[in-house]
Amino acid sequence: MTAKPSSSPATVGSLVDHHLLSTVGVAPAAASHADVMHAVAQVARESLSRRWVEGDAHDRKQRARRVYYLSMEFLIGRTLGNALAALDLEAGAAAAAQQHATRLEDLATEEKDAALGNGGLGRLAACFLDSMATVGLPSMGYGIRYEFGMFAQSIQGGRQIEHPDPWVEDGTPWEFPRSALSYPVRFGGWVEQAEGPDAPPAWRHAGEVAAKAYDMVVPGHGTERVSTLRLWKAMAPSQIDLHAFNSGDYARAAEYKNEFENISWVLYPNDSTPAGRELRLRQEYFFTSASIQDILARHLDEHGTLANLADRVAIHLNDTHPAIGVAELMRLLVDEHRMAWGAAWALTGRVFSYTNHTLMPEALETWPVALMQQVLPRHLQIIFRINHDFLADAARRKPGDDGFLRRLSLIDESGERRVRMAHLAVVGSHKVNGVSALHSDLLVQTIFADFALLWPDRFTNMTNGVTPRRWLAQANPGLAALLDQRIGRGWRLRLDELARLRPLATDAAFRTEFLAVKRANKARLAAHIRTSTGIEVDPDSLFDVQVKRIHEYKRQLLNVLHVISRYQAMLAAPDADWVPRTVVFAGKAASSYAMAKNIIRLIHDVGSVVNHDARLRGRLKVAFIPNYGVSVAEVIMPGADLSEQISTAGTEASGTGNMKLAMNGALTIGTDDGANIEIRQQVGDDNIFIFGLKTPEVAALKNGGYQPLRVCEQNPVLKAVLDAIAGGVFSAEEPARYRGLVDSLLWGGDHYLLLADFDSYVQAQARVDALYRDRHAWAAKAIANVAGMGLFSSDRTILEYAREVWNIDPQR
Ligand code: 26V
C-alpha cells in the first residue's frame, strides 16, 4: 500500500511542527519530549476526527442497528501508539521524532495511562472497543469520566502505598468535550401515586445532576471506521449554582457543587468494605441513566418512534454495574414516554443482554432495599413490579415450591432485604453469557441454575479474547516483525493465520530467531525491573511471571510457597545444577484487602532474603514490579517465559492475561480453570503444564471435609516451607509477622486449597525446569503456543457477540 499524502514522513513532520507552534505553544526547536508527544497526538487527533465525522454520518444515513456497551470500567492505557498504527502514521511519526532528536518509543512513554478500570473486566471492555471499531460494528461504549482513575501503586518497606491518579489533570488529546450534550439525572425524593388510570406515578425527586458528554475516539485497524467511547462527567445543574451564588452564599454553593459532582470523581478500587457504597450506587445509576437517555434521544432522532426500539438498539450490560438500566429503561418508556407496561417490558427484554464476570459470592452485587428506597424510590417500585410478575410466572412452573421462588426472587429476604442485581439483569435480558466455556457451564449449574430451568436458551458462552494489535503488534515489535517475515502481516486482522507458524516449530533456524527475539524482550524487561525495583536479574534465567490483581483465589501465595521450597532445596544442595529462575510478580491489592496487602509484603520479604543470599549465586531472584497496569503489562508480556495461571479450579472466570502471555510465547503453568482449559485445547496437552485439582475434585474435597493440617503433616517439604514463614525466617525483625497468614492456611480452612495443590504444583514446576534445560525444545513449545492463539483474538469474541447476542452485521 502506498502511503497517503498526509501520512508521508515529510508531511507528518511539518504537521508536528505546525502543532508545536499553534496548539502546544512552543518553538519547535525548544520543544520537550512531552511537547513533541502532544503535537504528534494532535496530528493523529485530526485524522481521527475526520474519520469519525464520516463514519457517524454513514451510520446515521443507514439508520444502522447499533450495540451500546455499558461498562463502569474501561482500562484503556495509552492511545498514541495504537492510534498511529491504526492511521498508518508510524513511519511519519518516527521520522518526526527523529527530527526532534528522540525516538517514538520514548515519546510514547510521556503519555499517561487512562486507567479507568480495575482489572480484567475493564481491560476486556477496552479490547472490545478496539475490536468493535476494527470489525466495523456500529457501536458505542458508555462509561464514566472519572477524574481519578485506578490508584498508582508504589512500594515502601515492602508495603503497598496508594497514590491518587489525576490522569486528566493536564488534559488529554484524545477526548472531545460535547458541551452541548447533557442530560439530567435525578435522585431521591418520593413517588406520588398516579392521578388517573392512564397516568404514570410521579417521581418527586430531591436532587438533580447534569451528565455532560466527553467522547474518546477509538480507532479501528485496517479500516477507516472509528468508534466512540462516550464518558459522562457529573456537573451540578447551573440553576442551583446560580441561585446560591446570587444569594451570596459561596460556601453553600461549593457544598452543592461537591455533593453532585463527586459522583464522577473517583473509580472504585473494588474491595470488600461497604464504606462509600451509596456513592457507588449513585455512580451506577448516573452513567446508566445518562447513557439510556442518550440512546433513546438518538433513536427518536433517527426513527421518530420508540415502537421499533428493539429492532435498532442492543444494550449490553458489562456485569451488573449497569443493571439498574433495566428499571431505568422501563421508567423512561412508561413514565416519560407513556408506553403501556406490557409493551415496554417486551421491548426491554429484547434490548438488553448481560455478561457475568465472576462466581465469587462476595463480588455479586446486591443493594439494601432501604438504600434503594432512599436513592431511587421509583426504580425500587418498578423492580418490585417486575419481580411480582416474574414470580407469578415462575410459580406456574413449579407450583407450591416456595424455595424455588425464594431463590429466584429479585429480592433476597434472608436477612436485611436486598435487591439482587444479577437477578434483575437475567430477568431483563434475552441473553446471558459467561466468559469461558467452564465459567458459562458453572453459571447454569450454580448461581443461575433455577433461571436456566425456566429459560435454558437464555444462557450462552462467549469466551474472552484480547486485541492482537495492542498485545502483539504494539507490545512486541520484535516478534511482530518475525511473524510478518514468515507468515505475512494479515494476522493483525485474522489472528487464525498464526496457525501457519505450526510447521516452523520444528525449523531450527526459526527457533533460533524466535529465541533471539525473546532474549531481547527479556533484556528490556530486566532493565525495567532494574529501574523500578533496583533488583538485578539475569535475562538468561527462566522468567517466571505472575501478573494480575492480588487476590487469594488467584493464589499468588501458592507461587510464593513454591519459591520458598526451591530456596530451601537449593540451600540443601547448593552445587546441584539448578535452572536459574527469576520469579516476577506484579499487581495491585484493593486498598482495604488486608490479606492481599500482606501477600505483597511477604513477596518482598522473601525477595529480600533470597535475592541477597550469596549461596544461591544469583540463580534465584524474586522481583515485584510496582504499579501494574496496561503500560507496564506491555513491557512484561513479551519478556515472559512462563505464565502463572494457578487459581483454584472453578474460581477464575476466564483470565485474559493467560492469553496475552501465551500470544507472546510464554508457556502456561496452570490449573484446569477459566480459559486455561481452552488454551490447552488449542495448543495441545504437550505444550502446557496443567496441574492440580479439577473443579469437581475441588467440590468433592470441600464436601468431604478437607483437612489442610493433615496435608501439611504428610508433606515434609510443605511443612518446612510453612514453618519457615511462620517462624520468621523472612521477617527476622518481626518473627510473628506472618503467623496469621500461615494459620489461615493450617487452621482457617485454607479456603482456596493451596496446600491440597502444593505437591502437584511443585511437580509441574520440576517439569518446567527439565524442559527449559533444552532451549530448542522449549522454543518449539513456545512457538506452538503462539500458533495456537488464533481463537483468542477479541475480534472473534466480538463477532460471536454480534451474531449470537446482538444480532448485528459488521460493516467492514
Ligand atoms: C472479584 C472479587 C472477589 C471478591 C472480592 C471483591 C471482588 C471484586 C471484583 C471481583 C471481580 C470483578 C469482575 C472481574 O473483573 N472479573 C474478571 O473478568 C475478566 C474478564 O471477563 C475475567 O477474565 C476474569 O477471570 C475475571 O476475574
Tab-separated table of N, CA and C in Angstrom, residues 396-453:
chain	number	residue	atom	x	y	z
A	396	ARG	N	-46.068	-20.814	38.256
A	396	ARG	CA	-46.819	-21.752	37.412
A	396	ARG	C	-45.942	-22.920	36.984
A	397	ARG	N	-44.639	-22.669	36.964
A	397	ARG	CA	-43.707	-23.696	36.542
A	397	ARG	C	-43.503	-24.760	37.631
A	398	LYS	N	-43.430	-24.332	38.889
A	398	LYS	CA	-43.248	-25.272	39.997
A	398	LYS	C	-44.214	-24.899	41.113
A	399	PRO	N	-45.481	-25.222	40.937
A	399	PRO	CA	-46.487	-24.793	41.927
A	399	PRO	C	-46.125	-25.286	43.328
A	400	GLY	N	-46.238	-24.373	44.261
A	400	GLY	CA	-46.046	-24.748	45.660
A	400	GLY	C	-44.600	-24.841	46.120
A	401	ASP	N	-43.667	-24.650	45.206
A	401	ASP	CA	-42.261	-24.756	45.602
A	401	ASP	C	-41.740	-23.386	46.045
A	402	ASP	N	-41.882	-23.105	47.328
A	402	ASP	CA	-41.509	-21.783	47.847
A	402	ASP	C	-40.008	-21.540	47.776
A	403	GLY	N	-39.238	-22.608	47.982
A	403	GLY	CA	-37.780	-22.479	47.921
A	403	GLY	C	-37.336	-21.995	46.555
A	404	PHE	N	-37.950	-22.552	45.534
A	404	PHE	CA	-37.664	-22.168	44.151
A	404	PHE	C	-37.891	-20.662	43.974
A	405	LEU	N	-39.034	-20.183	44.419
A	405	LEU	CA	-39.360	-18.757	44.259
A	405	LEU	C	-38.441	-17.893	45.111
A	406	ARG	N	-38.134	-18.351	46.302
A	406	ARG	CA	-37.251	-17.576	47.169
A	406	ARG	C	-35.864	-17.432	46.521
A	407	ARG	N	-35.407	-18.528	45.893
A	407	ARG	CA	-34.090	-18.460	45.252
A	407	ARG	C	-34.095	-17.579	44.004
A	408	LEU	N	-35.220	-17.575	43.298
A	408	LEU	CA	-35.298	-16.786	42.062
A	408	LEU	C	-35.503	-15.292	42.309
A	409	SER	N	-36.136	-14.967	43.409
A	409	SER	CA	-36.617	-13.593	43.636
A	409	SER	C	-35.541	-12.534	43.402
A	410	LEU	N	-35.971	-11.379	42.902
A	410	LEU	CA	-35.047	-10.254	42.744
A	410	LEU	C	-34.688	-9.672	44.105
A	411	ILE	N	-35.426	-10.074	45.126
A	411	ILE	CA	-35.162	-9.575	46.473
A	411	ILE	C	-34.695	-10.727	47.355
A	412	ASP	N	-33.543	-10.545	47.956
A	412	ASP	CA	-33.043	-11.511	48.934
A	412	ASP	C	-33.675	-11.173	50.274
A	413	GLU	N	-34.480	-12.098	50.805
A	413	GLU	CA	-35.222	-11.809	52.038
A	413	GLU	C	-34.608	-12.510	53.235
A	414	SER	N	-33.392	-13.050	53.057
A	414	SER	CA	-32.845	-13.898	54.121
A	414	SER	C	-32.379	-13.093	55.335
A	415	GLY	N	-31.982	-11.842	55.133
A	415	GLY	CA	-31.608	-11.006	56.279
A	415	GLY	C	-32.198	-9.630	56.027
A	416	GLU	N	-31.335	-8.608	56.099
A	416	GLU	CA	-31.749	-7.290	55.642
A	416	GLU	C	-32.152	-7.436	54.171
A	417	ARG	N	-33.329	-6.959	53.795
A	417	ARG	CA	-33.794	-7.177	52.404
A	417	ARG	C	-32.869	-6.466	51.421
A	418	ARG	N	-32.507	-7.183	50.371
A	418	ARG	CA	-31.570	-6.619	49.401
A	418	ARG	C	-32.017	-6.933	47.980
A	419	VAL	N	-31.729	-6.011	47.064
A	419	VAL	CA	-32.017	-6.234	45.643
A	419	VAL	C	-30.841	-6.971	45.016
A	420	ARG	N	-31.135	-8.086	44.359
A	420	ARG	CA	-30.077	-8.875	43.714
A	420	ARG	C	-29.936	-8.399	42.266
A	421	MET	N	-28.846	-7.687	42.017
A	421	MET	CA	-28.701	-7.058	40.700
A	421	MET	C	-28.504	-8.092	39.583
A	422	ALA	N	-27.858	-9.216	39.890
A	422	ALA	CA	-27.662	-10.239	38.849
A	422	ALA	C	-29.022	-10.811	38.426
A	423	HIS	N	-29.939	-10.949	39.376
A	423	HIS	CA	-31.254	-11.484	39.031
A	423	HIS	C	-32.022	-10.492	38.161
A	424	LEU	N	-31.898	-9.211	38.497
A	424	LEU	CA	-32.536	-8.175	37.673
A	424	LEU	C	-31.984	-8.231	36.244
A	425	ALA	N	-30.675	-8.408	36.129
A	425	ALA	CA	-30.045	-8.460	34.805
A	425	ALA	C	-30.506	-9.683	34.012
A	426	VAL	N	-30.636	-10.817	34.697
A	426	VAL	CA	-31.054	-12.041	33.990
A	426	VAL	C	-32.507	-11.918	33.527
A	427	VAL	N	-33.353	-11.427	34.417
A	427	VAL	CA	-34.774	-11.337	34.080
A	427	VAL	C	-35.013	-10.309	32.976
A	428	GLY	N	-34.199	-9.258	32.951
A	428	GLY	CA	-34.389	-8.190	31.982
A	428	GLY	C	-33.656	-8.382	30.660
A	429	SER	N	-32.947	-9.507	30.485
A	429	SER	CA	-32.142	-9.707	29.270
A	429	SER	C	-32.653	-10.893	28.473
A	430	HIS	N	-32.350	-10.905	27.169
A	430	HIS	CA	-32.690	-12.094	26.382
A	430	HIS	C	-31.506	-13.050	26.274
A	431	LYS	N	-30.299	-12.550	26.537
A	431	LYS	CA	-29.130	-13.433	26.552
A	431	LYS	C	-28.248	-13.087	27.747
A	432	VAL	N	-27.707	-14.137	28.358
A	432	VAL	CA	-26.789	-14.003	29.485
A	432	VAL	C	-25.595	-14.888	29.182
A	433	ASN	N	-24.389	-14.333	29.300
A	433	ASN	CA	-23.245	-15.192	28.996
A	433	ASN	C	-22.177	-15.161	30.068
A	434	GLY	N	-21.430	-16.251	30.138
A	434	GLY	CA	-20.196	-16.308	30.894
A	434	GLY	C	-19.043	-16.058	29.938
A	435	VAL	N	-17.799	-16.056	30.456
A	435	VAL	CA	-16.667	-15.573	29.676
A	435	VAL	C	-15.637	-16.654	29.318
A	436	SER	N	-15.950	-17.916	29.653
A	436	SER	CA	-15.164	-19.053	29.157
A	436	SER	C	-16.115	-20.246	29.184
A	437	ALA	N	-15.747	-21.321	28.527
A	437	ALA	CA	-16.645	-22.481	28.466
A	437	ALA	C	-16.949	-23.000	29.872
A	438	LEU	N	-15.905	-23.147	30.686
A	438	LEU	CA	-16.111	-23.674	32.035
A	438	LEU	C	-16.995	-22.730	32.844
A	439	HIS	N	-16.678	-21.469	32.825
A	439	HIS	CA	-17.417	-20.476	33.612
A	439	HIS	C	-18.893	-20.459	33.200
A	440	SER	N	-19.159	-20.527	31.915
A	440	SER	CA	-20.549	-20.500	31.450
A	440	SER	C	-21.291	-21.757	31.897
A	441	ASP	N	-20.602	-22.898	31.891
A	441	ASP	CA	-21.223	-24.126	32.420
A	441	ASP	C	-21.526	-23.975	33.896
A	442	LEU	N	-20.549	-23.445	34.634
A	442	LEU	CA	-20.736	-23.321	36.089
A	442	LEU	C	-21.876	-22.352	36.407
A	443	LEU	N	-22.042	-21.315	35.590
A	443	LEU	CA	-23.136	-20.366	35.835
A	443	LEU	C	-24.478	-21.093	35.870
A	444	VAL	N	-24.714	-21.954	34.869
A	444	VAL	CA	-26.029	-22.614	34.822
A	444	VAL	C	-26.120	-23.772	35.817
A	445	GLN	N	-24.966	-24.226	36.309
A	445	GLN	CA	-25.021	-25.285	37.331
A	445	GLN	C	-25.129	-24.706	38.741
A	446	THR	N	-24.720	-23.442	38.910
A	446	THR	CA	-24.694	-22.904	40.285
A	446	THR	C	-25.604	-21.693	40.415
A	447	ILE	N	-25.043	-20.474	40.282
A	447	ILE	CA	-25.823	-19.299	40.681
A	447	ILE	C	-27.071	-19.060	39.827
A	448	PHE	N	-27.074	-19.530	38.574
A	448	PHE	CA	-28.263	-19.295	37.736
A	448	PHE	C	-29.024	-20.587	37.422
A	449	ALA	N	-28.825	-21.624	38.230
A	449	ALA	CA	-29.435	-22.923	37.929
A	449	ALA	C	-30.961	-22.825	37.824
A	450	ASP	N	-31.571	-22.098	38.740
A	450	ASP	CA	-33.036	-22.009	38.713
A	450	ASP	C	-33.522	-21.249	37.479
A	451	PHE	N	-32.779	-20.221	37.099
A	451	PHE	CA	-33.155	-19.460	35.900
A	451	PHE	C	-32.983	-20.318	34.639
A	452	ALA	N	-31.939	-21.150	34.650
A	452	ALA	CA	-31.676	-21.982	33.475
A	452	ALA	C	-32.790	-23.008	33.275
A	453	LEU	N	-33.440	-23.384	34.386
A	453	LEU	CA	-34.577	-24.298	34.300
A	453	LEU	C	-35.742	-23.614	33.580
